[in-house]
Amino acid sequence: MNFVMTPEQESIRKMVREFAEKSLAPTAAERDEKELFSREIMDQIGELGIFGLPYPEEYGGAGSDFVSYAIAVEEISRVCASTGIGLSVHVSLCAWPIFKYGTEEQKQKYLRPLAEGTQLGAFGLTEPNAGTDAAAGSTIAVKDGDSYVINGSKVFNTNGGEAEIEVIFAATDKAAGLKGLSAFIVEKGTPGFTYGKKEIKMGIRASVQRELIFENCRVPAANLLGKEGEGFKIAMTTLDGGRIGVAAQAVGIAQAALDAAVKYSKERVQFGKPIAANQAISFMLADMATKLDAARLLTYRAAYNKSNHLSYSKEAAMAKMFASDAAMSITTDAVQIFGGYGYSREYPVERLMRDAKITQIYEGTNQAMRMVVSGSILR
Amino acid sequence: MEIVVCVKQVPDTTEVKIDPATNTLIRQGVPSIVNPFDKNALEAALQLKEAYGGKVTVLSMGPPQAKDALKECLAMGADAAILISDRAFGGSDTLATSYTLASAIRKLGNCDIILFGKQAIDGDTAQVGPETAEHLGVAQVTYASRIEVSGDVARIERESEEGYEIIEVKLPAVVTVIKTLNYEPRYPSVKGTMKANRAEIPVWTAADLTVEEGRLGLKGSPTQVRNIFTPPRRVQGVIIARDTAREAVAELLQKLTEAKIV
Ligand SMILES: Cc1cc2nc3c(=O)[nH]c(=O)nc-3n(C[C@H](O)[C@H](O)[C@H](O)COP(=O)(O)OP(=O)(O)OC[C@H]3O[C@@H](n4cnc5c(N)ncnc54)[C@H](O)[C@@H]3O)c2cc1C
Ligand SMILES: Cc1cc2nc3c(=O)[nH]c(=O)nc-3n(C[C@H](O)[C@H](O)[C@H](O)COP(=O)(O)OP(=O)(O)OC[C@H]3O[C@@H](n4cnc5c(N)ncnc54)[C@H](O)[C@@H]3O)c2cc1C
């Protein structure tokens, strides 16, 4: 058993932290306040090679592993959770299914620019009537000669409108249910592919979610990802990995909240002493730190399993569910420790609390995570 | 183009405190960093390489931990790094340091341009770059904010308080670089970081260099530090803010007259 980061993982943490603190921190609150998505930041992350962390060098990646990737998402999210999810969706939900299920041509054409960071990626599964019940979507793809004609819409698409590459899901055989879903790679600018409204949100307000609209959108048959009917499997295995990113995002948010709470509780004086001198506060900090550590270990364990080709579906679900619940409780406690100032938008912890909430919802709600975990142990 | 950058590992002075009893730096627990001006010099080197091709080698003289500083330079994009380290170099002042660095640069051979940060933030002497140029017998330009090369001539913008001078020198030459937006250090990349991690950094000892023993380390260091002290704080100036410039100037003149300055 080894709980020590490798020198490579340590140095990637240091590198990403330095970038996040110098480049993201100064504008994080303002981008949240004004709901500004920054393409420039995503491009910078791409240039630094962070998008390519877990992918092999032959596809433009860095040839590192998923633990380093989780560390990168954590460090970015510690400073700006909005940027953290943009990174996570790009790497885990768009690049990964192409890496795992794509043909060699698809990998060279799409994975390479994603790993090299010259193009941005997104993932479109959710529809207005198909959230947790992902197979209930009404987007359809009909084969016509050398192409598929796609009709329908997707909602809540993270990076939507900005991403050059979308991995989306549509029914090629509606009657076949789960087994009739297929995955497609769709390029931005394809005729018939447009964007609808942008979401206005509680948290991660500097990330962008947009509706995708497909009206007789013709996609080359070569852009079918995997085989016809494999879409549901592709979506679920992709989300298994995505959850490691969401868990890491939650860990980063929670770390930021704990750091802020520790600092504030040592500085804030009431009744003639720092509030940290009250056990009511110091025990709260102890619980926060313990939950955070457990969340981080679950997250790295899932990432480790993924890197080492061990099963990680249950582990990622546990990590995502535990880390997101931990982040929600830790950020709520941080607001409490800041008292009235915690509730004020002049201090950073209210943003962390708003940002934490989404980690319990997306890439499978925490109820869905319990379905995955219980399903796995009752099998 | 063969480019050499000399870097020093220094304590992060933004985190350093002075021990009031001894007037010396409290180094314990202070993180070590690459001297910030050296990062500007490295950025200049990387941009020269991008513009004209070639290779960037970073050199550092220091204890074994200085490898961390060299690794950071490799992560930013330097091609090679060499640590110059030996007990015999301990206690070097700027003269012995520049002598040792010059011997290492001579051993490297065919360098076109040798870059330094304008000064190190711990010693603040700004002497090592110019002294190295003297040992090597090559031209030197200090306080550079831009470097362009054509053929064997470098055209350099040299900052001064009044503006900047444009100086042309024949290469090889030593150039010291200031903090400037032109050479804002880049972030290390993932690939650079991973490469740096795997890199084996060669260590050159005194035995690897052609040097006279008496010119190394403490023996080769004529400088004697008598006393280090914190200079008295400058008292705050007075700001004369009035509704109009006329009023403010009148008051200023009055004060200057009272003080018998004018
Ligand atoms: C900011 C944001 C970004 C997103 N990004 C993306 C993206 O990039 N791509 C994408 O495809 N989707 C994305 N989503 C969609 C997200 O994954 C879904 O919102 C999520 O899966 C839940 O689906 P839903 O909102 O339809 O909720 P519903 O499925 O309607 O769930 C409502 C509630 O019912 C519960 N529930 C549902 N079914 C069950 C059950 N069987 N047992 C117990 N409880 C149940 C849920 O847990 C939840 O509490 C994003 C959403 C948001 C808010
Ligand atoms: C939206 C809003 C409206 C408000 N309206 C009003 C108003 O109309 N009038 C008004 O007068 N005030 C108002 N307030 C102020 C509010 O009552 C205070 O914020 C609140 O009393 C907490 O004080 P504090 O923010 O200074 O936190 P602190 O007293 O600094 O408390 C910080 C943390 O330390 C804990 N703590 C402090 N002392 C101890 C102790 N001895 N033992 C254990 N834990 C301790 C607290 O429980 C808290 O978790 C308002 C605040 C807000 C945010």
PDB file of N, CA, C and O in Angstrom, chain A residues 185-205:
ATOM      1  N   ILE A 185     -19.554  11.876 -33.309  1.00  0.00           N
ATOM      2  CA  ILE A 185     -18.694  13.051 -33.142  1.00  0.00           C
ATOM      3  C   ILE A 185     -19.227  14.111 -34.100  1.00  0.00           C
ATOM      4  O   ILE A 185     -19.320  13.870 -35.310  1.00  0.00           O
ATOM      5  N   VAL A 186     -19.618  15.257 -33.560  1.00  0.00           N
ATOM      6  CA  VAL A 186     -20.161  16.325 -34.411  1.00  0.00           C
ATOM      7  C   VAL A 186     -19.282  17.559 -34.282  1.00  0.00           C
ATOM      8  O   VAL A 186     -18.969  17.996 -33.171  1.00  0.00           O
ATOM      9  N   GLU A 187     -18.892  18.099 -35.432  1.00  0.00           N
ATOM     10  CA  GLU A 187     -18.051  19.299 -35.412  1.00  0.00           C
ATOM     11  C   GLU A 187     -18.910  20.545 -35.341  1.00  0.00           C
ATOM     12  O   GLU A 187     -19.979  20.606 -35.955  1.00  0.00           O
ATOM     13  N   LYS A 188     -18.417  21.537 -34.611  1.00  0.00           N
ATOM     14  CA  LYS A 188     -19.049  22.854 -34.597  1.00  0.00           C
ATOM     15  C   LYS A 188     -19.103  23.364 -36.038  1.00  0.00           C
ATOM     16  O   LYS A 188     -18.161  23.174 -36.803  1.00  0.00           O
ATOM     17  N   GLY A 189     -20.196  23.990 -36.397  1.00  0.00           N
ATOM     18  CA  GLY A 189     -20.281  24.550 -37.741  1.00  0.00           C
ATOM     19  C   GLY A 189     -20.899  23.608 -38.755  1.00  0.00           C
ATOM     20  O   GLY A 189     -21.132  23.985 -39.908  1.00  0.00           O
ATOM     21  N   THR A 190     -21.178  22.361 -38.355  1.00  0.00           N
ATOM     22  CA  THR A 190     -21.843  21.432 -39.271  1.00  0.00           C
ATOM     23  C   THR A 190     -23.233  22.000 -39.587  1.00  0.00           C
ATOM     24  O   THR A 190     -23.958  22.371 -38.663  1.00  0.00           O
ATOM     25  N   PRO A 191     -23.605  22.091 -40.883  1.00  0.00           N
ATOM     26  CA  PRO A 191     -24.925  22.647 -41.201  1.00  0.00           C
ATOM     27  C   PRO A 191     -26.037  21.881 -40.479  1.00  0.00           C
ATOM     28  O   PRO A 191     -25.987  20.650 -40.388  1.00  0.00           O
ATOM     29  N   GLY A 192     -26.996  22.610 -39.933  1.00  0.00           N
ATOM     30  CA  GLY A 192     -28.096  21.984 -39.213  1.00  0.00           C
ATOM     31  C   GLY A 192     -27.834  21.856 -37.721  1.00  0.00           C
ATOM     32  O   GLY A 192     -28.717  21.452 -36.965  1.00  0.00           O
ATOM     33  N   PHE A 193     -26.603  22.206 -37.290  1.00  0.00           N
ATOM     34  CA  PHE A 193     -26.247  22.143 -35.864  1.00  0.00           C
ATOM     35  C   PHE A 193     -26.122  23.574 -35.338  1.00  0.00           C
ATOM     36  O   PHE A 193     -25.225  24.306 -35.747  1.00  0.00           O
ATOM     37  N   THR A 194     -27.058  23.961 -34.466  1.00  0.00           N
ATOM     38  CA  THR A 194     -27.029  25.324 -33.919  1.00  0.00           C
ATOM     39  C   THR A 194     -27.191  25.276 -32.400  1.00  0.00           C
ATOM     40  O   THR A 194     -27.332  24.190 -31.827  1.00  0.00           O
ATOM     41  N   TYR A 195     -27.164  26.450 -31.804  1.00  0.00           N
ATOM     42  CA  TYR A 195     -27.223  26.530 -30.344  1.00  0.00           C
ATOM     43  C   TYR A 195     -28.457  27.283 -29.879  1.00  0.00           C
ATOM     44  O   TYR A 195     -28.871  28.259 -30.507  1.00  0.00           O
ATOM     45  N   GLY A 196     -29.026  26.818 -28.768  1.00  0.00           N
ATOM     46  CA  GLY A 196     -30.161  27.511 -28.176  1.00  0.00           C
ATOM     47  C   GLY A 196     -29.730  28.322 -26.980  1.00  0.00           C
ATOM     48  O   GLY A 196     -28.632  28.869 -26.959  1.00  0.00           O
ATOM     49  N   LYS A 197     -30.565  28.319 -25.944  1.00  0.00           N
ATOM     50  CA  LYS A 197     -30.310  29.254 -24.835  1.00  0.00           C
ATOM     51  C   LYS A 197     -29.159  28.799 -23.939  1.00  0.00           C
ATOM     52  O   LYS A 197     -28.840  27.617 -23.842  1.00  0.00           O
ATOM     53  N   LYS A 198     -28.576  29.817 -23.300  1.00  0.00           N
ATOM     54  CA  LYS A 198     -27.533  29.569 -22.304  1.00  0.00           C
ATOM     55  C   LYS A 198     -28.202  29.440 -20.950  1.00  0.00           C
ATOM     56  O   LYS A 198     -29.114  30.198 -20.641  1.00  0.00           O
ATOM     57  N   GLU A 199     -27.714  28.529 -20.133  1.00  0.00           N
ATOM     58  CA  GLU A 199     -28.264  28.391 -18.789  1.00  0.00           C
ATOM     59  C   GLU A 199     -27.813  29.549 -17.902  1.00  0.00           C
ATOM     60  O   GLU A 199     -26.670  29.995 -17.983  1.00  0.00           O
ATOM     61  N   ILE A 200     -28.714  29.998 -17.042  1.00  0.00           N
ATOM     62  CA  ILE A 200     -28.370  30.985 -16.014  1.00  0.00           C
ATOM     63  C   ILE A 200     -28.394  30.215 -14.700  1.00  0.00           C
ATOM     64  O   ILE A 200     -29.412  29.602 -14.372  1.00  0.00           O
ATOM     65  N   LYS A 201     -27.271  30.205 -13.967  1.00  0.00           N
ATOM     66  CA  LYS A 201     -27.141  29.220 -12.894  1.00  0.00           C
ATOM     67  C   LYS A 201     -26.856  29.807 -11.511  1.00  0.00           C
ATOM     68  O   LYS A 201     -26.462  30.953 -11.362  1.00  0.00           O
ATOM     69  N   MET A 202     -27.006  28.923 -10.519  1.00  0.00           N
ATOM     70  CA  MET A 202     -26.684  29.249  -9.128  1.00  0.00           C
ATOM     71  C   MET A 202     -25.169  29.354  -8.927  1.00  0.00           C
ATOM     72  O   MET A 202     -24.674  30.287  -8.303  1.00  0.00           O
ATOM     73  N   GLY A 203     -24.452  28.376  -9.438  1.00  0.00           N
ATOM     74  CA  GLY A 203     -22.998  28.330  -9.228  1.00  0.00           C
ATOM     75  C   GLY A 203     -22.279  28.035 -10.533  1.00  0.00           C
ATOM     76  O   GLY A 203     -22.882  28.082 -11.600  1.00  0.00           O
ATOM     77  N   ILE A 204     -20.988  27.719 -10.413  1.00  0.00           N
ATOM     78  CA  ILE A 204     -20.084  27.574 -11.574  1.00  0.00           C
ATOM     79  C   ILE A 204     -20.527  28.488 -12.719  1.00  0.00           C
ATOM     80  O   ILE A 204     -20.661  28.072 -13.867  1.00  0.00           O
ATOM     81  N   ARG A 205     -20.709  29.748 -12.328  1.00  0.00           N
ATOM     82  CA  ARG A 205     -21.301  30.702 -13.274  1.00  0.00           C
ATOM     83  C   ARG A 205     -20.338  31.133 -14.371  1.00  0.00           C
ATOM     84  O   ARG A 205     -20.758  31.738 -15.362  1.00  0.00           O
TER      85      ARG A 205
END
